[in-house]
CSV table of C-alpha atoms and ligand atoms in Angstrom, one decimal:
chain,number,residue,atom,x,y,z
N,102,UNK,CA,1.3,-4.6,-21.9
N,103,UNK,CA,1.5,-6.8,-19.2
N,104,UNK,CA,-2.7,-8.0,-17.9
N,105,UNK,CA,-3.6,-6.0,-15.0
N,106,UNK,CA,-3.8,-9.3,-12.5
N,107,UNK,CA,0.0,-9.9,-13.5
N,108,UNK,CA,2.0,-10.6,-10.1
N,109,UNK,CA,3.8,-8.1,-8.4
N,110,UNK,CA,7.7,-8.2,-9.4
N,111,UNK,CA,9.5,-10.5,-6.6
N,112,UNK,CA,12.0,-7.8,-7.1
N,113,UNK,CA,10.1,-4.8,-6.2
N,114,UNK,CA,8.6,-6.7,-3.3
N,115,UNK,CA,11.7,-7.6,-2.0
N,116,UNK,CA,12.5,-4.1,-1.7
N,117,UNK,CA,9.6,-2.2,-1.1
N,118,UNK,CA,10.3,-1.8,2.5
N,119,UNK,CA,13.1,0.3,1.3
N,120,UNK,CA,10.6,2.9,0.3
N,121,UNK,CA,10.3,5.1,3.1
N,122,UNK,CA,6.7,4.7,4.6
N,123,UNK,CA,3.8,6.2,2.9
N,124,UNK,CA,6.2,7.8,0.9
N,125,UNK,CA,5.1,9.1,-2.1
N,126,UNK,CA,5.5,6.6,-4.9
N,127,UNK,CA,6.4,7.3,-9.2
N,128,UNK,CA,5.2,4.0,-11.1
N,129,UNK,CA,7.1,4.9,-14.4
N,130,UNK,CA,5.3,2.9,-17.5
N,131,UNK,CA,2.9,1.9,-14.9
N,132,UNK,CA,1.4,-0.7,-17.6
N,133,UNK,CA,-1.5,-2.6,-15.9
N,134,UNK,CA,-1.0,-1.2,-12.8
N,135,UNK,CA,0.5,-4.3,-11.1
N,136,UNK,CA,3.0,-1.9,-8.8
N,137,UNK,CA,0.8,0.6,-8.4
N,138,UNK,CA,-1.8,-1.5,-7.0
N,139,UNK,CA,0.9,-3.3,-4.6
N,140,UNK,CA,2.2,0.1,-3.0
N,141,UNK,CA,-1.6,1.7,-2.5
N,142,UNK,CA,-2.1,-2.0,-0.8
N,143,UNK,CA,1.0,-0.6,1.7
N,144,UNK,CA,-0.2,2.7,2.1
N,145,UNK,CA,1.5,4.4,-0.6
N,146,UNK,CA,0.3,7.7,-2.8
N,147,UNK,CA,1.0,6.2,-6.1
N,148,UNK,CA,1.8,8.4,-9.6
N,149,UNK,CA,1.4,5.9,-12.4
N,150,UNK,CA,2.6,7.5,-15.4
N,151,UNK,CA,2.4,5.5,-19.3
N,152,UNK,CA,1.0,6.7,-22.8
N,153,UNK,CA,-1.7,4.1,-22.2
N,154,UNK,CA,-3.3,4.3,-18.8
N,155,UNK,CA,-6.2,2.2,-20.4
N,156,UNK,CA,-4.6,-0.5,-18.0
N,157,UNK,CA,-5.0,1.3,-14.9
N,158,UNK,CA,-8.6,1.8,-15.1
N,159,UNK,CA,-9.5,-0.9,-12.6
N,160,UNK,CA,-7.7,1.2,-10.1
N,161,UNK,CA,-9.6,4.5,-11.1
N,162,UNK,CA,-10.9,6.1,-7.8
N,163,UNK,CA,-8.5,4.5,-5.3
N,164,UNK,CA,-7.7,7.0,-2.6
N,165,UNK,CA,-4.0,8.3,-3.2
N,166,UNK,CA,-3.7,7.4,-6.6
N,167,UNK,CA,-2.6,9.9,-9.3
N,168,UNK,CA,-3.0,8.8,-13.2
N,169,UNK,CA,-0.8,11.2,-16.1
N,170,UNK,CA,-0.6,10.1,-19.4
N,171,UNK,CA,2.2,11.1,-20.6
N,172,UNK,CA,4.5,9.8,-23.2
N,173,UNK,CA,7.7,10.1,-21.8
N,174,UNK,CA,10.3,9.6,-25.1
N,175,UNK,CA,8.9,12.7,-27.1
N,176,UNK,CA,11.1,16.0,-27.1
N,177,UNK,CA,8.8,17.5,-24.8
N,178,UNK,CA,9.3,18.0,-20.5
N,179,UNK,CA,9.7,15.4,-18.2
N,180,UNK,CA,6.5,15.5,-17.0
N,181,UNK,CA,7.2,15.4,-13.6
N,182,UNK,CA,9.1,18.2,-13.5
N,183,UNK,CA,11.0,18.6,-10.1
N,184,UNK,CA,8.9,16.5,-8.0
N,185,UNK,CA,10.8,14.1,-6.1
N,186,UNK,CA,9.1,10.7,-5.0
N,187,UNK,CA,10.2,8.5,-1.7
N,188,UNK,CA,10.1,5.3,-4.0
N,189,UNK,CA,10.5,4.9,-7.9
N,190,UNK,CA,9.6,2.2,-9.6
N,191,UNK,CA,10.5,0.9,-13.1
N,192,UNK,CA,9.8,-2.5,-14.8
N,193,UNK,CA,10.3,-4.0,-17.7
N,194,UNK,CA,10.3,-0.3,-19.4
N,195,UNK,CA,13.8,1.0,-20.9
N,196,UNK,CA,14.3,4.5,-22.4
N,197,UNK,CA,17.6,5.1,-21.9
N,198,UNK,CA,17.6,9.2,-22.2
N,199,UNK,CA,15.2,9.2,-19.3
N,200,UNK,CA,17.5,7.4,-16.6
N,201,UNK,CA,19.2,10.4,-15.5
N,202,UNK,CA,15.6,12.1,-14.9
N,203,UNK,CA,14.3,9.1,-13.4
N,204,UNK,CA,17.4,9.1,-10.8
N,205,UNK,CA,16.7,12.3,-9.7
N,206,UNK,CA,13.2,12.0,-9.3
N,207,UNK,CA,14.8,9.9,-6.0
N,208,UNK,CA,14.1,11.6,-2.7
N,209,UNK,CA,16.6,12.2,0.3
N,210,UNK,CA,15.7,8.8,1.8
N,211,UNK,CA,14.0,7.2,-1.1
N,212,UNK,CA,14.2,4.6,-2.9
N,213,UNK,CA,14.9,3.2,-6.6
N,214,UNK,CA,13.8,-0.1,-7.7
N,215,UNK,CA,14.6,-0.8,-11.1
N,216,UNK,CA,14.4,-4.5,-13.5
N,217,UNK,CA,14.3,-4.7,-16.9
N,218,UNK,CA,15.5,-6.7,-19.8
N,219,UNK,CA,19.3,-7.0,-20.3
N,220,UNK,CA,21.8,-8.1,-23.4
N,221,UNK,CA,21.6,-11.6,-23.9
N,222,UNK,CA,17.6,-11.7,-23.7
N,223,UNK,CA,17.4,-11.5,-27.6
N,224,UNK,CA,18.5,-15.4,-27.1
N,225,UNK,CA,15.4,-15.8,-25.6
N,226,UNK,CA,12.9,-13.8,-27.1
N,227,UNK,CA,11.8,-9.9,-26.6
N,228,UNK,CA,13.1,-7.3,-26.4
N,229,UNK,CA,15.7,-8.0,-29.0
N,230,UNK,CA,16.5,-4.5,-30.0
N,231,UNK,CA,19.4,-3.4,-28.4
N,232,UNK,CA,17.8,0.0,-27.6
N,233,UNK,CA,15.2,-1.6,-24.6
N,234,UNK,CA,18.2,-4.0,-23.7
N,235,UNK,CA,20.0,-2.6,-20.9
N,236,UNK,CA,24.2,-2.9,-21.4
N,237,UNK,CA,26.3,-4.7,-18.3
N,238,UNK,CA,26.4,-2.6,-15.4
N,239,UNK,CA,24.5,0.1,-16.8
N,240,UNK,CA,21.9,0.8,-13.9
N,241,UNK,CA,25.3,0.8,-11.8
N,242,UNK,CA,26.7,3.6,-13.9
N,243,UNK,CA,22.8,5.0,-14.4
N,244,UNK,CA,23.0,5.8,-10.2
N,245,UNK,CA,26.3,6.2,-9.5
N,246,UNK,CA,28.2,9.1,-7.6
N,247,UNK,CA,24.0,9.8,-6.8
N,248,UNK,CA,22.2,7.0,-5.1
N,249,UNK,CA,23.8,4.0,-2.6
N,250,UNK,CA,23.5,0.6,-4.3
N,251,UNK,CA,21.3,-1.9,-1.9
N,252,UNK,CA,21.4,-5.1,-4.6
N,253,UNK,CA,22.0,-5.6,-8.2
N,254,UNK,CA,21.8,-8.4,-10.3
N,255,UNK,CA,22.2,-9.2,-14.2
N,256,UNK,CA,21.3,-12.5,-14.3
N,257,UNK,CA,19.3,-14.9,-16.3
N,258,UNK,CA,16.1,-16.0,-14.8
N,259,UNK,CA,13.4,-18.4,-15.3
N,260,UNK,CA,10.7,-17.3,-14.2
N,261,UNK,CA,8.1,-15.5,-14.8
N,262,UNK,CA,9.5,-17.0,-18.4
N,263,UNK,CA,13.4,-17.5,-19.5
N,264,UNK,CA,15.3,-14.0,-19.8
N,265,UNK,CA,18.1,-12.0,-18.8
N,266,UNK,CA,17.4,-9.0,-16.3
N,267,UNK,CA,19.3,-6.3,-15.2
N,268,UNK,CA,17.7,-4.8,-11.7
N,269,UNK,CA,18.9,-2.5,-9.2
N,270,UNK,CA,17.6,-1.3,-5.7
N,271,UNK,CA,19.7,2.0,-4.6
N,272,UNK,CA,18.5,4.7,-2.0
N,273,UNK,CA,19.3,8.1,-2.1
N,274,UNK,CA,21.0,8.4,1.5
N,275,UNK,CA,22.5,5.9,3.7
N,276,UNK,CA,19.7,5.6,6.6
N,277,UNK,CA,20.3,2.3,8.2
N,278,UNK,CA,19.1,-0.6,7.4
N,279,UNK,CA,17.1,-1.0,10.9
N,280,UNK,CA,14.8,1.9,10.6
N,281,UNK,CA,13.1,0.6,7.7
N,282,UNK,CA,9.6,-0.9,7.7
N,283,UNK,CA,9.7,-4.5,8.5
E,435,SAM,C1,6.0,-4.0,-20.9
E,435,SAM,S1,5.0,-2.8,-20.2
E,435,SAM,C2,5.5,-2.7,-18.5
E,435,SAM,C3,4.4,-2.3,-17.6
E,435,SAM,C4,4.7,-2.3,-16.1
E,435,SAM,N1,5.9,-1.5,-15.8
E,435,SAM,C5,4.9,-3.7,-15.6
E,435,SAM,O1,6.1,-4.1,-15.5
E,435,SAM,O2,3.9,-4.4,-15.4
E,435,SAM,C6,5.7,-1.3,-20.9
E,435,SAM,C7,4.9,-0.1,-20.6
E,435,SAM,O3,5.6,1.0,-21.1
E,435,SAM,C8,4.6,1.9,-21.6
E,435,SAM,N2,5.3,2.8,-22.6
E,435,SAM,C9,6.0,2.5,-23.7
E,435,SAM,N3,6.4,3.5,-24.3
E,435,SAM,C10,6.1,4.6,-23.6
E,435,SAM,C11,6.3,6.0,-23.7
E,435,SAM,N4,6.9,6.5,-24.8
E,435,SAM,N5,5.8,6.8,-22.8
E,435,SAM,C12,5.1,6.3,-21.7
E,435,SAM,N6,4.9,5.0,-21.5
E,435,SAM,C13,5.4,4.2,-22.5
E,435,SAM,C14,3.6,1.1,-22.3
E,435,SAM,O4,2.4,1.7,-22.6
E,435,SAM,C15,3.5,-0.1,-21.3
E,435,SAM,O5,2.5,0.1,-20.4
């Protein structure tokens, strides 16, 4: 698990304006709470979900945040049921049986933001196992016919260390780009 001072995603700050505002937000495998903390900072009600919210106990008390442990890849419920969140959030966190929950969990409006390891990281170290490396273009086919596509990439990166990603920012509606937040 990532060290609760880890840096925000440049990803997910890039395109947190996309998140409608004060929108609800879903931090799914919240971790240490690196998101979470960054959308309460912009006036966001935050629900950090992970098996292990042992990580998000700095944040314990903050106005507007929500905490469910939850482990999200037994047989049982989504946990979430039918809420429906104006921004979700995902990093670095792959259960592939849970992406077509985790799209609909999307409000009218909302927003996805999605970045995780991809195939061809296992040449740079983990995730190796194929089963948390997302495939080519599979957030594309994860959203669509469901949400617009803002940006994706599958690319390899540098930093915050050498690896391939796969991320994905698509909104569930088509609201122009000029009524966002700035
Ligand atoms: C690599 S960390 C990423 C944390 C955070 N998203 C971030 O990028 O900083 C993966 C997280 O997934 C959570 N996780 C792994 N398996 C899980 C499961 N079955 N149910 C819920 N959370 C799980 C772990 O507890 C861990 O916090």
């Amino acid at each position: 698990m990532p060290d609760a001072v880890d840096p925000p995603s440049a990803w997910v700050r890039r395109f947190l304006r996309h998140i409608p505002a004060a929108g609800p937000v879903l931090d799914i495998a919240a971790g240490g709470g690196r998101h979470t903390r960054l959308c309460l900072e912009h006036g966001h009600p935050v629900t950090a979900v992970d098996r292990d919210v042992t990580g998000l106990a700095a944040l314990a008390g903050r106005a507007g945040l929500e905490v469910i442990r939850a482990d999200l890849e037994t047989a049982g419920p989504w946990p979430l049921a039918d809420r429906r969140f104006a921004g979700v959030i995902v990093t670095n966190y792959l259960h592939r049986p849970l992406l077509p929950a985790i799209v609909a969990a999307v409000a009218t409006d909302g927003c996805l933001i999605y970045e995780t390891f991809a195939a061809g990281n296992e040449l740079f170290g983990r995730p190796k196992n194929p089963d948390f490396l997302l495939r080519p273009g599979e957030l594309l086919d994860a959203v669509r016919g469901r949400l617009f596509v803002v940006a994706y990439e599958n690319l390899e990166i540098t930093e915050p260390r050498p690896a391939v990603v796969q991320r994905i920012a698509a909104r569930n509606g088509n609201r122009a780009v000029s009524t966002l937040q700035p």
